[in-house]
Amino acid sequence: MREIVVISGKGGTGKTSITAAFAHLASTQGGAMLCDLDVDAPDLHLLLAPDRREEHEFRSGFEAVINPETCVVCGMCFDLCRFDAVQRPSPEDFLGYGVDPLRCEGCKVCVQFCPAKAIDFNEKHCGQWQASNTRFGPLIHAQLFPGSENSGRLVALLKKEARTRAEAQGLSLILCDGAPGIGCPVISSLSGASQAVLVTEPTPSGRHDLERVAELCRHFRIPASVIINKFDLNLGNTQDIEDYCMEQGHAVLGRLPHDEVVVRAMVQARCVTELPATAFSESLRSIWERIVNLEPTAQARPELIQPTPNA
Amino acid sequence: MIYAIASGKGGTGKTTVTASLAALWDRPVMAVDLDVEEPNLHLFLHPELTGEEPAFMEVPERDPKRCTLCGQCAAFCQYKALSVMGKTLLLFPEMCHGCGGCLLLCPEKALSPGKRELGRIVSGHFRTDHLSSGREEDAGFPDAGFLMGRLRVGEAMSPPLMRQVKARLPQGQSADILIDSPPGVSCPAVNAVMDADVLVLVTEPTPFGLHDFRLAVQAFRSLGKPLGAVINRSDIGGVGIGDASVQDFCRAEGIPVWAQIPYNRAVAEAYSRGEVAASAVPELRAMILALMARMQGAAAASQSASATPGEVQHA
């Protein structure tokens, strides 16, 4: 089973538009199990128009709730909470102590040590996940409720579902759209992946964030290759990023031009590769061919792939 | 006053807007980067960095001589950071949230506080005058404060580092604080904006922009703080590339639009060179100044007892 995760460090570099196009191209070559691991702000479904077949609740973690009837207002919970989640009663209101659900980490310390056993510990319903069909094949996706926690656990759950279902349906490829950043959902999305595709742009922040996400991939020993989107915004920076990739042993899969076709496709809920051919979509096709042909053993070696000529 | 600049979708222009505001702010100001996973503000403000310290989380360390393998700590821990395997107590410090429960619970006092590095807290200052027009009246405050958190690569938890950065914010009204927030709407983003007085949501008129903006409004509105939108690349809907739905959504939801910034390739190119967009592109400067005035107006209105939070005029 091959598992490709598209991530970027920096948001807005084009991860989702590129993943959707890969999903289209993969569907013409045996298909893939698709998976949107950006559970916080998922967008892949906007391009793939999924037909939802299953919907499940995602329950994870707990939150403390103080019962005002039994609370003896001793303040123990306030003193012990490391997350400043317990709020002291104010002289004007008679509501007693309370827990701010946005700050509560569900650690159970207040529940355990409350001398009056006045704190309930309730499981949290953090979001929903779905199994759907799309014109390019099956999609596993989710929506964490805004403001919720445990995105890493939801990502792990989606990946597990994707693997089981891919196997059952005889699909040998899992294609995942990841989240921005380098924190818990991204780490979770890299776990067990065979390859990371890093999408960057030739700006100081694109470069900076690429370096951090590439370091994360090295940390977890996931082979990572790089796509430079909007390369024509700054050719000097593009060249510098390619030099950096060569030095660090990350294959450069290709360059994509800054092209409004990406937004045009998005507005039509289509992939760029479904629209009439452009320089952007043609470059993307050759990038996909390179990904398909990357030898798993060769991925870790730096010298294998030359940058694409300018689109 | 604390102003947080946030967005659901990444790459909509949060850092461009924050850097531009910081450069033009007309009162003493501190720019704070709470996007600790991928902090970028320093790449545009070019602050002089004067301090860097590690930030730690308390995690348990064990004394095998005292531990009786009773397993109470492992049974209690909600994060599976401790586990009894055969004749050893195993610790998984990277899973620990630092709640301190196991230390309190251990009947043998076999656990003591150790630490795990979360990342770094970097401080310094930036000069607003060289970033703006150079005219004396625009000189701003030459020694504006700068603060950022930078998560250690491999560390999964950003909120604990963000809390430590926030603990360094100056108290009182000595300076306004501009927070560059992480993208998204889950715990890191909420952590960045929860202590702010005014929220600015940056979005763009595309299907992804609108979808994630809706999520952000859903997540942040319940905080009960004045909230306004900045629509970046605002005109791409009108020329048939993007769509106008973000503007319609703001109107329907009564969310004031504090700035509409038309698409300008010069802004993208200035950004690619690491410049503050409002300094490099004169048309942007007036829009950022107007945005600043609206943000300050919203803060003042929410402070005066008569005003209802969120009730601010449309742009």
XYZ file of C-alpha atoms in Angstrom:
626
model
C 0.000 0.000 0.000
C 1.364 3.377 -0.963
C 0.343 6.395 1.072
C 1.069 9.905 -0.221
C 0.445 12.921 2.015
C 0.394 16.433 0.528
C 1.433 19.091 3.066
C 3.017 22.529 2.953
C 3.835 24.066 6.314
C 2.489 27.431 5.126
C -1.205 27.644 4.351
C -2.561 28.767 0.996
C 0.228 27.403 -1.184
C -2.188 25.289 -3.227
C -2.178 21.920 -1.427
C -5.869 21.180 -1.911
C -6.127 22.240 -5.568
C -3.064 20.116 -6.327
C -4.329 17.106 -4.337
C -7.688 17.242 -6.134
C -5.941 17.244 -9.507
C -3.826 14.264 -8.405
C -7.048 12.509 -7.395
C -8.370 13.094 -10.919
C -5.180 11.803 -12.535
C -5.022 8.793 -10.200
C -8.624 7.892 -11.066
C -7.559 7.335 -14.687
C -4.790 4.959 -13.562
C -6.434 2.457 -11.242
C -7.788 4.860 -8.676
C -6.936 5.836 -5.117
C -8.522 6.030 -1.707
C -8.824 9.771 -1.066
C -8.537 11.264 2.369
C -8.850 14.860 3.626
C -6.705 15.106 6.749
C -7.144 18.869 7.185
C -9.940 18.144 9.632
C -9.861 21.660 11.028
C -10.583 23.520 7.782
C -11.257 20.823 5.164
C -11.738 22.046 1.596
C -11.170 19.011 -0.631
C -14.892 18.195 -0.631
C -15.591 21.553 -2.285
C -13.835 20.292 -5.420
C -14.857 16.640 -5.239
C -18.593 17.087 -4.485
C -18.839 13.945 -2.361
C -21.943 11.831 -2.153
C -22.011 11.060 1.571
C -22.671 7.386 2.239
C -21.822 7.148 5.945
C -21.635 9.678 8.735
C -20.162 8.992 12.171
C -19.679 10.944 15.356
C -16.147 11.611 16.518
C -15.964 11.456 20.293
C -12.645 12.032 21.962
C -11.370 13.331 25.269
C -13.358 14.631 28.190
C -14.266 17.906 29.806
C -14.791 18.780 33.440
C -18.123 20.270 34.519
C -18.615 21.512 38.077
C -21.920 20.639 39.671
C -23.070 23.771 41.565
C -25.365 21.719 43.839
C -22.524 19.760 45.394
C -19.636 22.234 45.036
C -18.394 23.358 48.447
C -16.535 26.358 46.986
C -13.202 25.278 48.483
C -11.146 26.427 45.468
C -9.073 23.251 45.235
C -9.843 22.894 41.500
C -8.797 26.486 40.872
C -5.458 25.908 42.612
C -4.686 22.632 40.866
C -5.663 23.479 37.276
C -2.537 24.087 35.188
C -4.532 25.400 32.257
C -6.323 28.318 33.936
C -9.575 26.666 32.938
C -11.286 26.998 36.332
C -12.943 30.351 36.839
C -13.351 31.782 40.291
C -16.800 32.991 41.320
C -17.074 36.772 41.175
C -18.691 38.666 44.045
C -21.563 39.825 41.772
C -22.722 36.431 40.659
C -23.601 33.489 42.798
C -22.829 30.878 40.199
C -19.807 29.501 42.020
C -16.810 27.971 40.303
C -17.013 27.116 36.621
C -14.843 25.507 33.947
C -14.133 27.283 30.660
C -14.598 24.513 28.066
C -12.225 26.277 25.650
C -9.384 26.080 28.166
C -10.142 22.684 29.723
C -7.651 20.028 28.543
C -9.632 17.132 30.003
C -6.781 16.083 32.308
C -9.094 14.969 35.157
C -6.965 16.502 37.925
C -9.842 18.601 39.306
C -12.220 15.637 39.071
C -9.811 13.385 40.951
C -8.946 15.780 43.754
C -12.278 17.536 44.370
C -13.010 16.778 48.040
C -16.778 17.018 47.422
C -16.724 14.864 44.246
C -18.614 17.715 42.649
C -17.016 17.591 39.189
C -18.414 15.523 36.341
C -16.196 14.271 33.552
C -18.096 14.133 30.277
C -16.951 12.670 27.015
C -16.701 15.285 24.270
C -18.319 15.097 20.872
C -15.622 16.864 18.847
C -16.802 16.446 15.270
C -18.180 14.238 12.524
C -16.488 12.032 9.961
C -17.816 10.689 6.701
C -17.183 8.034 4.092
C -18.267 9.244 0.669
C -18.110 8.496 -3.029
C -16.759 11.021 -5.496
C -16.298 11.071 -9.272
C -12.663 10.087 -8.595
C -13.299 7.310 -6.082
C -13.957 6.875 -2.377
C -13.228 9.750 0.046
C -12.787 9.671 3.818
C -13.216 13.110 5.367
C -14.270 14.879 8.527
C -15.139 18.145 10.167
C -13.879 18.917 13.612
C -16.330 21.235 15.346
C -14.953 24.784 15.315
C -12.880 25.389 18.430
C -12.507 21.680 19.211
C -9.443 19.694 20.204
C -8.039 16.281 19.385
C -7.463 16.893 15.692
C -4.492 14.502 15.848
C -6.684 11.658 17.056
C -9.266 12.369 14.355
C -6.528 12.314 11.712
C -5.308 8.962 13.052
C -8.858 7.596 12.907
C -9.339 8.749 9.293
C -6.065 7.164 8.247
C -6.975 3.883 9.869
C -10.361 3.881 8.105
C -8.725 4.792 4.793
C -6.247 1.906 5.067
C -8.861 -0.687 5.989
C -11.200 0.402 3.224
C -8.469 0.719 0.603
C -7.457 -2.842 1.292
C -11.046 -4.088 1.160
C -11.622 -2.305 -2.156
C -8.355 -3.442 -3.697
C -6.873 0.050 -3.983
C -3.102 0.211 -3.697
C -2.819 3.988 -3.275
C -4.002 6.356 -0.539
C -3.836 10.037 -1.411
C -4.155 12.485 1.491
C -4.583 16.255 1.682
C -2.898 17.447 4.888
C -3.194 20.424 7.218
C -0.935 23.497 7.364
C 1.636 23.794 10.152
C 3.896 21.225 11.797
C 1.856 20.420 14.919
C -0.288 17.544 16.066
C -2.563 16.951 13.034
C 0.409 17.155 10.651
C 2.535 14.782 12.719
C -0.429 12.433 12.854
C -0.908 12.626 9.079
C 2.744 11.670 8.478
C 2.557 8.616 10.686
C 2.938 5.541 8.479
C 3.027 7.567 5.235
C 5.247 6.270 2.453
C 5.892 9.690 1.001
C 5.245 13.367 1.676
C 4.748 15.879 -1.139
C 5.580 19.386 0.077
C 3.974 22.301 -1.761
C 5.770 25.608 -1.373
C 5.990 29.028 -3.013
C 9.004 31.271 -3.685
C 8.398 33.713 -0.827
C 10.317 34.107 2.431
C 7.469 32.498 4.370
C 7.037 29.688 1.831
C 10.744 28.910 2.109
C 10.862 29.240 5.899
C 7.847 26.998 6.393
C 9.118 24.467 3.838
C 12.354 24.131 5.783
C 10.452 23.404 8.989
C 8.062 20.903 7.445
C 10.953 19.202 5.606
C 12.803 18.941 8.910
C 9.681 17.370 10.401
C 9.663 14.766 7.604
C 13.353 13.997 8.251
C 12.600 13.727 11.962
C 10.015 11.040 11.240
C 12.053 9.565 8.360
C 9.388 10.160 5.742
C 10.838 10.767 2.249
C 9.737 14.204 1.060
C 9.694 15.718 -2.414
C 8.819 19.291 -3.325
C 6.556 21.216 -5.711
C 7.166 24.954 -6.162
C 3.868 26.688 -6.913
C 3.700 30.273 -8.269
C 7.375 29.870 -9.220
C 7.284 32.920 -11.507
C 6.483 35.252 -8.606
C 10.177 35.314 -7.800
C 12.630 33.337 -9.932
C 15.569 33.974 -7.627
C 13.741 32.495 -4.653
C 12.594 29.550 -6.786
C 16.195 28.791 -7.691
C 17.258 29.100 -4.037
C 14.540 26.657 -2.953
C 15.646 24.165 -5.620
C 19.254 24.478 -4.439
C 18.120 23.944 -0.863
C 16.164 20.821 -1.881
C 19.157 19.375 -3.724
C 21.379 19.995 -0.712
C 18.906 18.362 1.649
C 18.128 15.421 -0.603
C 14.528 16.330 -1.424
C 13.510 15.629 -5.001
C 12.102 18.683 -6.783
C 9.043 17.383 -8.608
C 8.449 20.510 -10.623
C 7.425 24.143 -10.886
C 3.910 25.483 -11.345
C 3.191 29.019 -12.623
C 1.099 31.621 -10.792
C -2.144 31.123 -12.710
C -5.688 32.291 -12.078
C -6.920 28.994 -13.552
C -6.624 27.567 -10.033
C -9.327 29.917 -8.721
C -11.421 29.566 -11.903
C -11.454 25.807 -11.417
C -12.304 26.184 -7.723
C -15.322 28.394 -8.501
C -16.621 25.721 -10.891
C -15.924 22.999 -8.283
C -13.615 21.327 -10.779
C -9.971 20.307 -10.811
C -7.533 22.234 -12.991
C -6.824 19.053 -14.939
C -10.521 18.746 -15.851
C -10.489 22.149 -17.565
C -8.942 22.764 -21.029
C -5.167 22.307 -20.881
C -3.041 25.157 -19.553
C 0.645 25.436 -18.727
C -0.363 24.849 -15.121
C -2.314 21.667 -15.747
C 0.318 20.252 -18.122
C 3.075 20.804 -15.549
C 0.895 19.194 -12.933
C 0.428 16.125 -15.135
C 4.154 15.660 -15.520
C 4.630 16.162 -11.779
C 2.089 13.415 -11.123
C 3.927 11.086 -13.505
C 7.118 11.725 -11.558
C 5.397 10.925 -8.269
C 3.969 7.693 -9.674
C 7.394 6.675 -10.941
C 9.367 7.588 -7.827
C 11.131 4.436 -6.737
C 10.482 3.960 -3.035
C 14.132 3.021 -2.434
C 15.456 5.940 -4.424
C 13.354 8.549 -2.688
C 15.852 9.230 0.025
C 18.622 9.966 -2.450
C 19.104 13.544 -3.565
C 20.396 13.291 -7.129
C 17.543 11.500 -8.836
C 15.262 14.157 -10.234
C 16.033 17.287 -12.161
C 13.732 20.277 -11.796
C 11.145 20.623 -14.547
C 11.995 23.148 -17.215
C 9.915 26.291 -16.919
C 6.308 25.736 -17.754
C -5.788 46.764 23.557
C -5.110 43.390 22.007
C -5.994 42.893 18.345
C -5.807 39.383 16.881
C -5.519 38.889 13.130
C -6.832 35.438 12.221
C -8.336 33.464 9.336
C -9.839 30.062 8.748
C -7.955 29.350 5.546
C -4.195 29.716 5.426
C -2.514 31.954 2.895
C -5.246 34.582 2.763
C -2.926 37.377 3.874
C -2.876 37.379 7.700
C 0.831 38.068 7.923
C 0.757 40.667 5.137
C -2.018 42.521 6.967
C -0.395 42.151 10.402
C 3.003 43.356 9.189
C 1.421 46.301 7.373
C -0.610 47.279 10.428
C 2.428 46.974 12.694
C 4.498 49.181 10.414
C 1.855 51.917 10.245
C 0.324 51.687 13.743
C -0.023 55.174 15.174
C 0.389 54.285 18.833
C 3.027 52.350 20.769
C 2.723 48.793 19.514
C 4.029 45.276 20.012
C 3.809 42.724 17.191
C 3.351 39.164 18.436
C 3.610 36.021 16.323
C 1.462 33.284 17.846
C 1.569 31.115 14.722
C 4.215 29.137 16.581
C 4.177 26.190 14.166
C 5.118 28.403 11.242
C 5.971 31.912 12.492
C 6.549 34.282 9.561
C 6.034 37.816 10.839
C 9.766 38.335 11.463
C 10.467 37.652 7.783
C 8.685 40.904 6.921
C 9.195 43.136 9.963
C 12.899 42.240 10.145
C 13.078 42.844 13.894
C 16.337 43.140 15.755
C 16.227 40.071 17.991
C 17.609 40.591 21.456
C 16.423 37.593 23.424
C 15.815 33.906 22.890
C 14.892 31.469 25.613
C 13.689 27.906 25.638
C 10.147 27.224 26.849
C 9.495 24.020 28.740
C 6.589 21.899 29.804
C 6.723 20.040 33.090
C 6.707 16.286 32.525
C 7.230 13.545 35.119
C 10.546 11.852 35.854
C 10.596 8.644 37.842
C 12.710 7.321 40.668
C 12.843 3.547 40.044
C 13.943 2.929 43.650
C 10.735 4.353 45.000
C 8.295 3.197 42.329
C 6.321 0.118 43.400
C 4.683 -0.284 39.969
C 1.256 0.231 41.540
C 0.071 1.709 38.244
C -2.158 4.436 39.699
C -0.426 7.108 37.601
C -0.851 5.100 34.392
C -4.513 4.424 35.126
C -5.128 8.114 35.806
C -3.241 9.699 32.893
C -5.689 10.781 30.201
C -2.940 11.021 27.580
C -1.315 7.581 27.970
C 1.985 9.208 28.893
C 2.774 6.540 31.504
C 2.439 2.788 31.304
C 3.507 -0.162 33.429
C 5.168 -2.799 31.252
C 6.370 -5.842 33.141
C 8.711 -4.570 35.816
C 9.135 -1.012 34.582
C 7.148 2.157 34.527
C 7.529 3.542 31.015
C 7.275 7.283 30.426
C 6.282 8.841 27.106
C 7.090 12.494 27.742
C 5.970 13.593 24.255
C 2.415 12.486 25.112
C 2.312 14.447 28.383
C 0.143 17.582 28.632
C 1.810 18.716 31.860
C -1.275 18.552 34.071
C 0.733 17.423 37.095
C -1.863 14.803 38.077
C 0.545 11.846 38.294
C 2.887 13.745 40.604
C 0.027 14.589 42.934
C -1.297 11.060 42.855
C 1.819 8.914 43.386
C 1.605 7.459 46.897
C 5.372 6.760 46.979
C 6.528 10.189 45.741
C 8.365 8.304 43.022
C 7.635 10.941 40.379
C 9.297 14.328 40.256
C 9.013 17.251 37.848
C 11.226 17.050 34.764
C 10.872 19.004 31.565
C 10.437 18.785 27.811
C 11.360 21.638 25.492
C 8.345 23.004 23.629
C 10.215 25.532 21.573
C 11.702 28.982 21.860
C 10.409 32.378 22.816
C 12.135 35.075 20.817
C 11.922 38.778 21.602
C 13.232 41.974 20.127
C 12.082 45.173 18.549
C 11.463 46.535 15.104
C 11.600 50.025 13.728
C 8.395 51.182 12.195
C 9.851 54.324 10.630
C 12.122 52.727 8.022
C 9.192 50.616 6.946
C 6.802 53.463 6.309
C 7.028 56.484 4.060
C 10.026 58.129 5.651
C 8.047 61.310 6.286
C 8.454 62.599 9.805
C 4.754 62.491 10.627
C 4.744 58.826 9.671
C 7.795 57.991 11.704
C 5.776 55.954 14.147
C 7.368 54.573 17.271
C 10.938 53.680 16.582
C 11.199 50.899 19.124
C 8.133 48.789 18.691
C 8.216 45.491 20.570
C 8.408 42.131 18.893
C 7.675 38.716 20.365
C 7.298 35.292 18.814
C 7.049 31.639 19.733
C 8.771 29.023 17.596
C 7.676 25.441 18.144
C 10.422 22.802 18.256
C 10.191 20.670 15.107
C 8.721 17.339 16.214
C 6.731 18.872 19.094
C 3.019 18.216 18.570
C 1.460 20.664 21.029
C 1.389 24.340 20.174
C -1.107 25.738 22.759
C 1.249 25.300 25.779
C 3.962 27.328 24.014
C 1.385 29.919 22.977
C 0.301 30.263 26.615
C 3.885 30.953 27.632
C 4.298 33.570 24.912
C 1.054 35.231 26.007
C 2.306 35.307 29.596
C 5.070 37.663 28.368
C 2.691 40.245 26.956
C 3.029 43.628 28.631
C 0.229 44.267 31.089
C -1.930 47.365 31.067
C -2.398 49.844 28.262
C 1.235 50.824 27.660
C 1.203 49.446 24.117
C -1.338 48.032 21.699
C -0.716 44.409 20.799
C -1.134 42.947 17.318
C -1.297 39.154 17.241
C -0.592 37.170 14.084
C -2.624 33.983 14.666
C -2.255 30.486 13.228
C -4.664 29.450 10.456
C -7.580 27.173 11.172
C -10.326 27.211 13.776
C -9.319 24.468 16.223
C -7.503 24.697 19.545
C -4.336 26.558 18.421
C -6.332 29.271 16.621
C -8.804 29.665 19.486
C -5.908 29.880 21.926
C -4.375 32.711 19.921
C -7.497 34.857 19.812
C -9.215 34.097 23.138
C -7.518 36.926 25.055
C -7.863 39.546 22.334
C -10.205 42.548 22.574
C -10.880 42.781 18.830
C -10.695 40.138 16.084
C -9.846 40.723 12.445
C -10.607 37.841 10.079
C -8.764 37.874 6.769
C -10.436 36.033 3.913
C -10.714 35.966 0.122
C -13.673 35.674 -2.275
C -13.122 32.076 -3.334
C -15.042 28.913 -2.410
C -12.227 27.809 -0.058
C -11.998 31.293 1.429
C -15.738 31.471 2.091
C -15.981 27.939 3.483
C -13.183 28.461 5.993
C -14.402 31.982 6.829
C -17.797 30.535 7.791
C -16.032 28.074 10.102
C -13.978 30.891 11.620
C -17.067 33.010 12.249
C -18.734 29.996 13.880
C -15.698 29.381 16.091
C -14.894 32.937 17.089
C -18.236 34.688 17.278
C -19.190 32.942 20.503
C -16.220 34.637 22.171
C -18.385 37.770 22.141
C -15.688 40.126 20.869
C -15.983 42.793 18.180
C -15.130 41.133 14.891
C -14.533 42.539 11.407
C -13.503 41.111 8.064
C -10.708 41.992 5.675
C -11.444 40.721 2.177
C -8.176 40.271 0.378
C -7.995 40.047 -3.437
C -11.520 41.425 -3.124
C -12.060 42.109 -6.822
C -11.324 38.672 -8.233
C -15.043 37.911 -7.923
C -15.953 40.848 -10.141
C -13.726 39.803 -13.020
C -15.162 36.323 -13.101
C -12.241 34.521 -11.470
C -13.420 34.278 -7.878
C -16.965 34.830 -6.637
C -18.737 37.500 -4.593
C -20.119 35.172 -1.961
C -17.856 36.327 0.888
C -19.224 39.854 0.558
C -22.791 38.473 0.503
C -22.119 36.317 3.547
C -20.757 39.284 5.529
C -23.815 41.332 4.640
C -26.224 38.545 5.614
C -24.435 37.866 8.904
C -23.976 41.526 9.809
C -20.200 41.221 9.873
C -18.620 44.587 9.133
C -16.090 44.632 6.295
C -13.213 46.736 7.558
C -11.121 46.554 4.396
C -11.366 45.286 0.832
C -7.963 44.916 -0.741
C -8.058 44.465 -4.531
C -5.742 41.959 -6.192
C -2.419 43.498 -7.064
C 0.473 41.436 -8.334
C 2.810 44.115 -6.934
C 1.672 43.106 -3.425
C 2.474 39.431 -4.108
C 5.867 40.385 -5.515
C 6.691 42.687 -2.594
C 5.730 39.832 -0.287
C 8.026 37.467 -2.198
C 10.880 39.902 -1.522
C 10.153 39.991 2.213
C 8.863 43.577 2.185
C 5.994 45.061 4.150
C 3.297 45.341 1.499
C 1.851 48.648 2.769
C 5.266 50.271 2.506
C 6.048 48.886 -0.939
C 2.651 49.506 -2.534
C 1.326 53.044 -1.947
C -2.319 52.144 -2.785
C -2.335 49.656 0.053
C -1.132 52.169 2.600
C -4.393 54.138 2.746
C -6.416 50.955 3.048
C -4.330 49.723 5.970
C -4.642 53.109 7.715
C -8.426 52.970 7.283
C -8.440 49.419 8.626
C -6.424 50.567 11.640
C -8.942 53.337 12.331
C -11.853 50.856 12.147
C -10.117 48.410 14.474
C -9.403 51.161 16.976
C -12.969 52.409 16.634
C -14.369 48.954 17.343
C -12.136 48.625 20.401
C -13.237 52.006 21.731
C -16.903 51.245 21.071
C -16.767 47.920 22.904
C -15.109 49.633 25.854
C -17.686 52.323 26.285
C -20.523 50.891 28.336
C -23.252 51.987 25.955
C -21.964 50.089 22.946
C -22.986 46.544 22.152
C -20.057 44.360 21.120
C -19.978 43.672 17.420
C -22.129 46.633 16.505
C -19.896 48.446 14.081
C -20.698 50.148 10.826
C -20.255 48.510 7.450
C -17.433 49.663 5.261
